[in-house]
Short mmCIF file of N, CA and C in Angstrom, two decimals:
data_model
loop_
_atom_site.label_atom_id
_atom_site.label_comp_id
_atom_site.label_asym_id
_atom_site.label_seq_id
_atom_site.Cartn_x
_atom_site.Cartn_y
_atom_site.Cartn_z
N MET A 1 -65.62 -15.34 -28.35
CA MET A 1 -65.26 -16.13 -27.23
C MET A 1 -63.83 -15.84 -26.81
N ASP A 2 -63.67 -15.98 -25.52
CA ASP A 2 -62.33 -15.77 -24.98
C ASP A 2 -61.48 -17.01 -25.21
N GLN A 3 -60.25 -16.74 -25.53
CA GLN A 3 -59.30 -17.84 -25.68
C GLN A 3 -58.88 -18.31 -24.28
N PRO A 4 -58.72 -19.57 -24.08
CA PRO A 4 -58.26 -20.04 -22.77
C PRO A 4 -56.81 -19.59 -22.53
N ARG A 5 -56.54 -19.24 -21.27
CA ARG A 5 -55.18 -18.81 -20.93
C ARG A 5 -54.25 -20.01 -20.96
N ARG A 6 -53.09 -19.76 -21.48
CA ARG A 6 -52.10 -20.84 -21.51
C ARG A 6 -51.28 -20.79 -20.24
N ARG A 7 -51.05 -21.89 -19.69
CA ARG A 7 -50.22 -21.97 -18.48
C ARG A 7 -48.76 -22.14 -18.89
N VAL A 8 -47.90 -21.49 -18.12
CA VAL A 8 -46.47 -21.62 -18.37
C VAL A 8 -46.01 -22.90 -17.68
N SER A 9 -45.27 -23.68 -18.42
CA SER A 9 -44.85 -24.98 -17.86
C SER A 9 -43.81 -24.80 -16.75
N HIS A 10 -43.71 -25.81 -15.93
CA HIS A 10 -42.76 -25.79 -14.81
C HIS A 10 -41.33 -25.64 -15.30
N SER A 11 -41.00 -26.25 -16.41
CA SER A 11 -39.63 -26.19 -16.91
C SER A 11 -39.24 -24.76 -17.29
N VAL A 12 -40.20 -23.97 -17.79
CA VAL A 12 -39.91 -22.57 -18.12
C VAL A 12 -39.63 -21.78 -16.85
N TRP A 13 -40.44 -22.02 -15.80
CA TRP A 13 -40.22 -21.33 -14.51
C TRP A 13 -38.87 -21.70 -13.92
N ILE A 14 -38.51 -22.96 -14.01
CA ILE A 14 -37.22 -23.41 -13.48
C ILE A 14 -36.08 -22.76 -14.26
N ALA A 15 -36.20 -22.73 -15.58
CA ALA A 15 -35.16 -22.10 -16.40
C ALA A 15 -35.04 -20.61 -16.06
N LEU A 16 -36.16 -19.93 -15.87
CA LEU A 16 -36.15 -18.52 -15.50
C LEU A 16 -35.48 -18.30 -14.15
N ALA A 17 -35.76 -19.18 -13.19
CA ALA A 17 -35.14 -19.08 -11.86
C ALA A 17 -33.63 -19.29 -11.94
N VAL A 18 -33.20 -20.26 -12.74
CA VAL A 18 -31.76 -20.53 -12.90
C VAL A 18 -31.07 -19.33 -13.53
N VAL A 19 -31.65 -18.77 -14.58
CA VAL A 19 -31.06 -17.60 -15.25
C VAL A 19 -30.97 -16.43 -14.28
N THR A 20 -32.01 -16.21 -13.48
CA THR A 20 -32.01 -15.12 -12.50
C THR A 20 -30.92 -15.34 -11.46
N ALA A 21 -30.81 -16.56 -10.95
CA ALA A 21 -29.80 -16.86 -9.93
C ALA A 21 -28.39 -16.69 -10.48
N VAL A 22 -28.15 -17.21 -11.68
CA VAL A 22 -26.82 -17.09 -12.29
C VAL A 22 -26.49 -15.62 -12.55
N SER A 23 -27.45 -14.86 -13.03
CA SER A 23 -27.22 -13.42 -13.27
C SER A 23 -26.90 -12.70 -11.97
N GLY A 24 -27.63 -13.03 -10.91
CA GLY A 24 -27.37 -12.41 -9.61
C GLY A 24 -25.98 -12.72 -9.11
N TRP A 25 -25.58 -13.99 -9.19
CA TRP A 25 -24.23 -14.36 -8.75
C TRP A 25 -23.18 -13.68 -9.60
N PHE A 26 -23.40 -13.60 -10.90
CA PHE A 26 -22.44 -12.95 -11.78
C PHE A 26 -22.27 -11.48 -11.40
N LEU A 27 -23.38 -10.80 -11.16
CA LEU A 27 -23.30 -9.39 -10.77
C LEU A 27 -22.61 -9.23 -9.42
N LEU A 28 -22.93 -10.12 -8.48
CA LEU A 28 -22.31 -10.05 -7.16
C LEU A 28 -20.80 -10.29 -7.26
N LEU A 29 -20.40 -11.35 -7.93
CA LEU A 29 -18.98 -11.65 -8.08
C LEU A 29 -18.31 -10.66 -9.00
N GLY A 30 -19.01 -10.20 -10.01
CA GLY A 30 -18.46 -9.19 -10.92
C GLY A 30 -18.11 -7.91 -10.17
N GLY A 31 -18.92 -7.54 -9.20
CA GLY A 31 -18.63 -6.36 -8.38
C GLY A 31 -17.34 -6.55 -7.60
N ASP A 32 -17.11 -7.77 -7.08
CA ASP A 32 -15.86 -8.04 -6.37
C ASP A 32 -14.67 -7.94 -7.31
N VAL A 33 -14.82 -8.46 -8.53
CA VAL A 33 -13.73 -8.39 -9.49
C VAL A 33 -13.43 -6.94 -9.83
N VAL A 34 -14.45 -6.14 -10.07
CA VAL A 34 -14.25 -4.73 -10.39
C VAL A 34 -13.59 -4.00 -9.23
N SER A 35 -14.06 -4.23 -8.00
CA SER A 35 -13.47 -3.54 -6.86
C SER A 35 -12.03 -3.99 -6.64
N THR A 36 -11.72 -5.25 -6.92
CA THR A 36 -10.35 -5.73 -6.78
C THR A 36 -9.46 -5.04 -7.80
N ILE A 37 -9.95 -4.89 -9.02
CA ILE A 37 -9.17 -4.21 -10.04
C ILE A 37 -8.94 -2.76 -9.64
N ARG A 38 -9.97 -2.10 -9.12
CA ARG A 38 -9.84 -0.69 -8.73
C ARG A 38 -8.87 -0.50 -7.57
N GLU A 39 -8.83 -1.46 -6.65
CA GLU A 39 -8.00 -1.30 -5.46
C GLU A 39 -6.53 -1.56 -5.74
N SER A 40 -6.17 -2.03 -6.88
CA SER A 40 -4.79 -2.31 -7.25
C SER A 40 -4.05 -3.10 -6.19
N ASP A 41 -3.24 -3.98 -6.64
CA ASP A 41 -2.46 -4.83 -5.75
C ASP A 41 -1.25 -4.05 -5.24
N ARG A 42 -1.24 -3.75 -3.96
CA ARG A 42 -0.15 -2.96 -3.36
C ARG A 42 1.17 -3.71 -3.35
N SER A 43 1.16 -4.98 -3.72
CA SER A 43 2.39 -5.77 -3.77
C SER A 43 2.90 -5.95 -5.20
N SER A 44 2.29 -5.26 -6.14
CA SER A 44 2.75 -5.39 -7.52
C SER A 44 3.79 -4.31 -7.83
N ARG A 45 4.76 -4.67 -8.64
CA ARG A 45 5.80 -3.70 -9.02
C ARG A 45 5.18 -2.51 -9.76
N GLU A 46 4.14 -2.76 -10.55
CA GLU A 46 3.49 -1.68 -11.29
C GLU A 46 2.87 -0.67 -10.33
N TYR A 47 2.18 -1.15 -9.31
CA TYR A 47 1.55 -0.25 -8.34
C TYR A 47 2.61 0.58 -7.62
N VAL A 48 3.67 -0.08 -7.17
CA VAL A 48 4.73 0.62 -6.44
C VAL A 48 5.43 1.62 -7.36
N ALA A 49 5.65 1.25 -8.62
CA ALA A 49 6.26 2.19 -9.57
C ALA A 49 5.36 3.41 -9.77
N ASP A 50 4.05 3.19 -9.84
CA ASP A 50 3.11 4.32 -9.96
C ASP A 50 3.20 5.23 -8.74
N GLN A 51 3.30 4.65 -7.55
CA GLN A 51 3.42 5.45 -6.33
C GLN A 51 4.73 6.24 -6.35
N ARG A 52 5.81 5.60 -6.75
CA ARG A 52 7.12 6.25 -6.83
C ARG A 52 7.10 7.41 -7.81
N ASP A 53 6.43 7.22 -8.93
CA ASP A 53 6.44 8.21 -10.00
C ASP A 53 5.53 9.41 -9.75
N GLN A 54 4.80 9.42 -8.64
CA GLN A 54 3.93 10.55 -8.33
C GLN A 54 4.71 11.80 -7.95
N ALA A 55 5.98 11.63 -7.58
CA ALA A 55 6.78 12.79 -7.17
C ALA A 55 8.24 12.56 -7.51
N GLU A 56 8.91 13.65 -7.89
CA GLU A 56 10.35 13.62 -8.11
C GLU A 56 11.04 13.95 -6.79
N GLY A 57 12.31 13.65 -6.72
CA GLY A 57 13.06 14.01 -5.52
C GLY A 57 13.70 12.79 -4.90
N VAL A 58 13.50 12.61 -3.62
CA VAL A 58 14.10 11.50 -2.89
C VAL A 58 13.67 10.17 -3.52
N PRO A 59 14.62 9.27 -3.75
CA PRO A 59 14.25 7.97 -4.32
C PRO A 59 13.49 7.11 -3.32
N MET A 60 12.72 6.17 -3.85
CA MET A 60 12.04 5.20 -2.99
C MET A 60 13.03 4.08 -2.69
N VAL A 61 13.35 3.89 -1.44
CA VAL A 61 14.25 2.83 -1.00
C VAL A 61 13.40 1.79 -0.28
N LEU A 62 13.56 0.53 -0.67
CA LEU A 62 12.75 -0.55 -0.08
C LEU A 62 13.64 -1.70 0.37
N PRO A 63 13.18 -2.47 1.35
CA PRO A 63 13.91 -3.69 1.73
C PRO A 63 13.81 -4.73 0.61
N VAL A 64 14.92 -5.42 0.36
CA VAL A 64 14.90 -6.50 -0.64
C VAL A 64 14.01 -7.63 -0.13
N THR A 65 14.17 -8.00 1.13
CA THR A 65 13.30 -8.98 1.77
C THR A 65 12.76 -8.35 3.05
N LEU A 66 11.66 -8.88 3.55
CA LEU A 66 11.06 -8.34 4.77
C LEU A 66 11.38 -9.26 5.95
N PRO A 67 11.47 -8.68 7.14
CA PRO A 67 11.69 -9.51 8.32
C PRO A 67 10.53 -10.48 8.53
N SER A 68 10.79 -11.53 9.27
CA SER A 68 9.76 -12.50 9.60
C SER A 68 8.58 -11.80 10.28
N GLY A 69 7.37 -12.15 9.84
CA GLY A 69 6.17 -11.56 10.41
C GLY A 69 5.57 -10.45 9.56
N TYR A 70 6.26 -10.08 8.47
CA TYR A 70 5.76 -9.06 7.55
C TYR A 70 5.80 -9.65 6.14
N ASP A 71 4.79 -9.35 5.31
CA ASP A 71 4.81 -9.90 3.96
C ASP A 71 4.60 -8.88 2.85
N SER A 72 4.19 -7.67 3.19
CA SER A 72 4.02 -6.65 2.16
C SER A 72 3.87 -5.29 2.81
N ALA A 73 3.89 -4.27 1.98
CA ALA A 73 3.68 -2.90 2.47
C ALA A 73 2.19 -2.59 2.48
N SER A 74 1.78 -1.74 3.41
CA SER A 74 0.36 -1.40 3.50
C SER A 74 0.05 -0.02 2.92
N ASN A 75 1.04 0.85 2.82
CA ASN A 75 0.80 2.17 2.23
C ASN A 75 2.11 2.79 1.77
N TYR A 76 1.99 3.69 0.80
CA TYR A 76 3.13 4.41 0.23
C TYR A 76 2.76 5.89 0.18
N GLY A 77 3.73 6.75 0.39
CA GLY A 77 3.46 8.18 0.31
C GLY A 77 4.74 8.98 0.22
N TYR A 78 4.58 10.28 0.10
CA TYR A 78 5.74 11.17 0.09
C TYR A 78 5.40 12.43 0.86
N ILE A 79 6.45 13.12 1.30
CA ILE A 79 6.30 14.37 2.05
C ILE A 79 6.94 15.48 1.24
N ASP A 80 6.19 16.55 1.01
CA ASP A 80 6.70 17.75 0.35
C ASP A 80 6.66 18.86 1.40
N LEU A 81 7.83 19.22 1.91
CA LEU A 81 7.89 20.23 2.98
C LEU A 81 7.47 21.62 2.50
N ASN A 82 7.49 21.84 1.19
CA ASN A 82 7.11 23.16 0.66
C ASN A 82 5.70 23.19 0.09
N ALA A 83 4.95 22.12 0.29
CA ALA A 83 3.58 22.08 -0.21
C ALA A 83 2.74 23.10 0.55
N PRO A 84 1.86 23.81 -0.14
CA PRO A 84 1.01 24.77 0.56
C PRO A 84 0.04 24.05 1.50
N ASP A 85 -0.32 24.72 2.58
CA ASP A 85 -1.27 24.13 3.52
C ASP A 85 -2.64 23.94 2.89
N GLU A 86 -3.02 24.86 2.05
CA GLU A 86 -4.32 24.80 1.37
C GLU A 86 -4.10 24.43 -0.09
N PRO A 87 -4.89 23.51 -0.62
CA PRO A 87 -4.75 23.18 -2.04
C PRO A 87 -5.10 24.40 -2.89
N GLY A 88 -4.28 24.63 -3.88
CA GLY A 88 -4.51 25.78 -4.76
C GLY A 88 -4.85 25.31 -6.15
N GLU A 89 -4.57 26.18 -7.08
CA GLU A 89 -4.80 25.85 -8.49
C GLU A 89 -3.84 24.76 -8.92
N PRO A 90 -4.32 23.77 -9.66
CA PRO A 90 -3.40 22.75 -10.15
C PRO A 90 -2.44 23.37 -11.17
N ASP A 91 -1.21 22.93 -11.12
CA ASP A 91 -0.24 23.40 -12.11
C ASP A 91 0.47 22.19 -12.70
N ASP A 92 1.31 22.46 -13.69
CA ASP A 92 2.01 21.38 -14.37
C ASP A 92 3.32 21.01 -13.70
N THR A 93 3.65 21.67 -12.61
CA THR A 93 4.88 21.37 -11.91
C THR A 93 4.78 20.01 -11.25
N PRO A 94 5.76 19.13 -11.50
CA PRO A 94 5.68 17.82 -10.86
C PRO A 94 5.81 17.95 -9.35
N ALA A 95 5.17 17.05 -8.64
CA ALA A 95 5.26 17.05 -7.18
C ALA A 95 6.70 16.75 -6.78
N HIS A 96 7.10 17.26 -5.62
CA HIS A 96 8.46 17.05 -5.13
C HIS A 96 8.41 16.28 -3.82
N ALA A 97 9.23 15.26 -3.72
CA ALA A 97 9.31 14.46 -2.50
C ALA A 97 10.56 14.84 -1.72
N ASP A 98 10.37 15.46 -0.55
CA ASP A 98 11.49 15.68 0.36
C ASP A 98 11.76 14.41 1.16
N ALA A 99 10.77 13.56 1.24
CA ALA A 99 10.90 12.27 1.92
C ALA A 99 9.88 11.30 1.33
N ARG A 100 10.18 10.02 1.46
CA ARG A 100 9.25 8.95 1.05
C ARG A 100 8.91 8.14 2.28
N GLU A 101 7.66 7.70 2.37
CA GLU A 101 7.25 6.86 3.49
C GLU A 101 6.57 5.60 2.97
N VAL A 102 6.87 4.50 3.62
CA VAL A 102 6.24 3.21 3.32
C VAL A 102 5.88 2.56 4.64
N GLY A 103 4.65 2.10 4.76
CA GLY A 103 4.19 1.46 5.99
C GLY A 103 4.11 -0.04 5.85
N PHE A 104 4.45 -0.74 6.91
CA PHE A 104 4.39 -2.20 6.94
C PHE A 104 3.59 -2.64 8.17
N THR A 105 2.56 -3.43 7.94
CA THR A 105 1.74 -3.96 9.03
C THR A 105 2.08 -5.44 9.19
N PRO A 106 2.22 -5.93 10.43
CA PRO A 106 2.53 -7.35 10.61
C PRO A 106 1.46 -8.24 9.98
N THR A 107 1.89 -9.40 9.51
CA THR A 107 0.97 -10.36 8.90
C THR A 107 -0.18 -10.70 9.83
N GLU A 108 0.09 -10.83 11.11
CA GLU A 108 -0.93 -11.17 12.10
C GLU A 108 -1.68 -9.94 12.61
N GLY A 109 -1.41 -8.78 12.05
CA GLY A 109 -2.03 -7.55 12.52
C GLY A 109 -1.29 -7.02 13.74
N VAL A 110 -1.65 -5.83 14.14
CA VAL A 110 -1.03 -5.22 15.31
C VAL A 110 -1.73 -5.76 16.55
N GLN A 111 -0.97 -6.37 17.44
CA GLN A 111 -1.51 -6.96 18.66
C GLN A 111 -1.40 -5.97 19.81
N ALA A 112 -2.30 -6.07 20.76
CA ALA A 112 -2.27 -5.18 21.92
C ALA A 112 -1.03 -5.41 22.77
N ARG A 113 -0.60 -6.65 22.89
CA ARG A 113 0.58 -6.97 23.71
C ARG A 113 1.43 -8.02 23.01
N GLY A 114 2.72 -7.82 23.08
CA GLY A 114 3.67 -8.84 22.66
C GLY A 114 3.79 -9.09 21.17
N GLY A 115 3.07 -8.38 20.35
CA GLY A 115 3.16 -8.60 18.92
C GLY A 115 4.15 -7.67 18.26
N LEU A 116 4.31 -7.87 16.98
CA LEU A 116 5.18 -7.00 16.21
C LEU A 116 4.50 -5.65 15.99
N PRO A 117 5.26 -4.59 15.92
CA PRO A 117 4.66 -3.28 15.69
C PRO A 117 4.42 -3.03 14.20
N ALA A 118 3.49 -2.14 13.90
CA ALA A 118 3.42 -1.60 12.55
C ALA A 118 4.68 -0.76 12.41
N VAL A 119 5.32 -0.82 11.25
CA VAL A 119 6.59 -0.13 11.05
C VAL A 119 6.46 0.85 9.90
N GLN A 120 7.02 2.01 10.09
CA GLN A 120 7.07 3.03 9.04
C GLN A 120 8.52 3.17 8.61
N LEU A 121 8.75 3.15 7.31
CA LEU A 121 10.07 3.38 6.74
C LEU A 121 10.02 4.78 6.14
N CYS A 122 10.99 5.61 6.45
CA CYS A 122 11.02 6.97 5.92
C CYS A 122 12.40 7.22 5.31
N VAL A 123 12.43 7.74 4.09
CA VAL A 123 13.67 7.99 3.37
C VAL A 123 13.79 9.48 3.11
N GLU A 124 14.95 10.06 3.43
CA GLU A 124 15.23 11.46 3.11
C GLU A 124 16.70 11.58 2.76
N TYR A 125 17.05 12.66 2.05
CA TYR A 125 18.45 12.86 1.72
C TYR A 125 19.25 13.12 2.97
N ALA A 126 20.49 12.60 2.99
CA ALA A 126 21.39 12.83 4.11
C ALA A 126 21.94 14.25 3.99
N GLY A 127 22.40 14.79 5.10
CA GLY A 127 22.99 16.12 5.09
C GLY A 127 22.24 17.05 6.00
N PRO A 128 22.80 18.25 6.18
CA PRO A 128 22.15 19.21 7.09
C PRO A 128 20.81 19.68 6.52
N LYS A 129 19.82 19.68 7.38
CA LYS A 129 18.49 20.12 6.97
C LYS A 129 17.95 21.08 8.02
N PRO A 130 17.32 22.15 7.60
CA PRO A 130 16.69 23.02 8.58
C PRO A 130 15.47 22.35 9.21
N GLU A 131 14.82 21.48 8.45
CA GLU A 131 13.62 20.81 8.94
C GLU A 131 13.64 19.36 8.48
N ALA A 132 13.77 18.43 9.39
CA ALA A 132 13.79 17.01 9.03
C ALA A 132 12.38 16.56 8.70
N ALA A 133 12.27 15.73 7.68
CA ALA A 133 10.95 15.24 7.25
C ALA A 133 10.56 13.95 7.96
N CYS A 134 11.55 13.16 8.38
CA CYS A 134 11.26 11.86 8.99
C CYS A 134 11.14 11.97 10.50
N HIS A 135 10.31 11.11 11.03
CA HIS A 135 10.01 11.04 12.46
C HIS A 135 11.27 10.71 13.26
N ALA A 136 11.49 11.43 14.33
CA ALA A 136 12.62 11.14 15.22
C ALA A 136 12.09 10.45 16.46
N SER A 137 12.68 9.33 16.79
CA SER A 137 12.26 8.56 17.96
C SER A 137 13.50 7.94 18.58
N PRO A 138 13.53 7.81 19.89
CA PRO A 138 14.70 7.18 20.51
C PRO A 138 14.86 5.71 20.12
N HIS A 139 13.78 5.07 19.69
CA HIS A 139 13.84 3.66 19.31
C HIS A 139 14.03 3.47 17.81
N ALA A 140 14.07 4.54 17.04
CA ALA A 140 14.17 4.45 15.59
C ALA A 140 15.53 3.88 15.17
N ILE A 141 15.52 3.21 14.04
CA ILE A 141 16.75 2.69 13.43
C ILE A 141 17.04 3.58 12.23
N LYS A 142 18.24 4.14 12.18
CA LYS A 142 18.65 4.97 11.04
C LYS A 142 19.77 4.25 10.31
N ARG A 143 19.61 4.16 8.98
CA ARG A 143 20.62 3.51 8.14
C ARG A 143 20.90 4.37 6.94
N ARG A 144 22.13 4.32 6.49
CA ARG A 144 22.54 5.07 5.31
C ARG A 144 22.38 4.17 4.08
N HIS A 145 21.82 4.71 3.01
CA HIS A 145 21.74 4.00 1.73
C HIS A 145 22.03 5.02 0.63
N GLY A 146 23.22 4.93 0.04
CA GLY A 146 23.61 5.91 -0.97
C GLY A 146 23.63 7.31 -0.37
N ARG A 147 22.91 8.23 -1.00
CA ARG A 147 22.84 9.62 -0.52
C ARG A 147 21.68 9.84 0.44
N THR A 148 21.04 8.76 0.87
CA THR A 148 19.86 8.90 1.72
C THR A 148 20.07 8.31 3.11
N ILE A 149 19.22 8.76 4.02
CA ILE A 149 19.10 8.16 5.35
C ILE A 149 17.73 7.48 5.38
N VAL A 150 17.73 6.21 5.76
CA VAL A 150 16.49 5.44 5.87
C VAL A 150 16.22 5.25 7.36
N THR A 151 15.04 5.68 7.79
CA THR A 151 14.65 5.56 9.20
C THR A 151 13.50 4.57 9.31
N PHE A 152 13.66 3.61 10.21
CA PHE A 152 12.59 2.67 10.54
C PHE A 152 12.11 3.03 11.94
N TYR A 153 10.81 3.19 12.11
CA TYR A 153 10.29 3.46 13.45
C TYR A 153 8.96 2.75 13.65
N ALA A 154 8.66 2.45 14.91
CA ALA A 154 7.40 1.80 15.25
C ALA A 154 6.27 2.81 15.09
N ALA A 155 5.30 2.47 14.27
CA ALA A 155 4.17 3.36 14.02
C ALA A 155 2.95 2.96 14.84
N SER A 156 3.13 2.00 15.73
CA SER A 156 2.05 1.58 16.62
C SER A 156 2.60 1.53 18.04
N THR A 157 1.71 1.53 18.99
CA THR A 157 2.14 1.52 20.39
C THR A 157 2.26 0.12 20.96
N SER A 158 2.01 -0.90 20.15
CA SER A 158 1.99 -2.27 20.66
C SER A 158 3.37 -2.78 21.05
N GLY A 159 4.39 -2.34 20.40
CA GLY A 159 5.74 -2.82 20.69
C GLY A 159 6.75 -1.97 19.97
N GLN A 160 7.97 -2.07 20.40
CA GLN A 160 9.03 -1.27 19.79
C GLN A 160 10.13 -2.15 19.23
N ASP A 161 9.88 -3.46 19.09
CA ASP A 161 10.91 -4.38 18.62
C ASP A 161 11.14 -4.21 17.12
N LEU A 162 12.20 -3.52 16.80
CA LEU A 162 12.55 -3.28 15.40
C LEU A 162 13.78 -4.08 14.99
N SER A 163 14.19 -5.04 15.81
CA SER A 163 15.44 -5.77 15.57
C SER A 163 15.48 -6.43 14.19
N GLY A 164 14.36 -6.89 13.68
CA GLY A 164 14.33 -7.53 12.37
C GLY A 164 14.64 -6.58 11.23
N TRP A 165 14.54 -5.28 11.47
CA TRP A 165 14.75 -4.29 10.42
C TRP A 165 16.19 -3.77 10.39
N LYS A 166 17.02 -4.13 11.38
CA LYS A 166 18.38 -3.60 11.48
C LYS A 166 19.27 -4.01 10.32
N SER A 167 19.06 -5.21 9.81
CA SER A 167 20.00 -5.73 8.81
C SER A 167 19.37 -6.05 7.46
N VAL A 168 18.14 -5.59 7.21
CA VAL A 168 17.55 -5.88 5.89
C VAL A 168 18.35 -5.17 4.81
N GLU A 169 18.56 -5.87 3.69
CA GLU A 169 19.24 -5.26 2.55
C GLU A 169 18.29 -4.26 1.90
N LEU A 170 18.81 -3.11 1.50
CA LEU A 170 17.99 -2.05 0.91
C LEU A 170 18.32 -1.87 -0.57
N THR A 171 17.34 -1.42 -1.34
CA THR A 171 17.54 -1.17 -2.76
C THR A 171 16.56 -0.12 -3.28
N THR A 172 16.93 0.49 -4.40
CA THR A 172 16.00 1.37 -5.12
C THR A 172 15.49 0.67 -6.38
N ASP A 173 16.00 -0.52 -6.65
CA ASP A 173 15.64 -1.30 -7.84
C ASP A 173 14.45 -2.20 -7.51
N LEU A 174 13.27 -1.87 -8.04
CA LEU A 174 12.07 -2.65 -7.74
C LEU A 174 12.19 -4.10 -8.19
N ALA A 175 13.01 -4.37 -9.21
CA ALA A 175 13.18 -5.75 -9.69
C ALA A 175 13.86 -6.63 -8.65
N LYS A 176 14.59 -6.04 -7.72
CA LYS A 176 15.29 -6.82 -6.68
C LYS A 176 14.43 -7.08 -5.45
N VAL A 177 13.29 -6.41 -5.34
CA VAL A 177 12.44 -6.53 -4.15
C VAL A 177 11.65 -7.83 -4.24
N THR A 178 12.01 -8.79 -3.38
CA THR A 178 11.44 -10.14 -3.49
C THR A 178 9.98 -10.24 -3.09
N TRP A 179 9.47 -9.32 -2.30
CA TRP A 179 8.07 -9.40 -1.85
C TRP A 179 7.12 -8.69 -2.80
N LEU A 180 7.65 -8.12 -3.88
CA LEU A 180 6.80 -7.56 -4.94
C LEU A 180 6.68 -8.59 -6.06
N HIS A 181 5.58 -8.53 -6.77
CA HIS A 181 5.41 -9.45 -7.91
C HIS A 181 4.98 -8.67 -9.13
#
């Protein structure tokens, strides 16, 4: 004789549904946590130090505080004027920075009219150069910091108001940069 089939109780089905839902939410939120870890916080001193350490040469000069309407940097990079156009064989030679660039996007984003511009900060050594690495613009602000020239220029077409950048204090010491944590 056949044994009668046992029915699974409602409480087991409910428990299974709860476990499935919790697992799904954990995986969904876990993915966000993992992607957040991978994307690194661009406002952390560790991230900025890692960006700085990718190349020797011109020091990274940053504002101690940011003008009103800006709260952090959006990108960091360096320019190597002697880098080959085509990537070649990797070597052990450290990268060389002829210039450093840091981008700042307004807190409210770049507006089509009347808003603050995206600003690019470019640092290069002062002195005669056959080829300047930093962007030249009639609206750019150039400031001397130690042995470097720091150029601020509007990197967006929305506006050219750079007045907030004229008097920011500059430093190479990441511990003094108030907008980093």
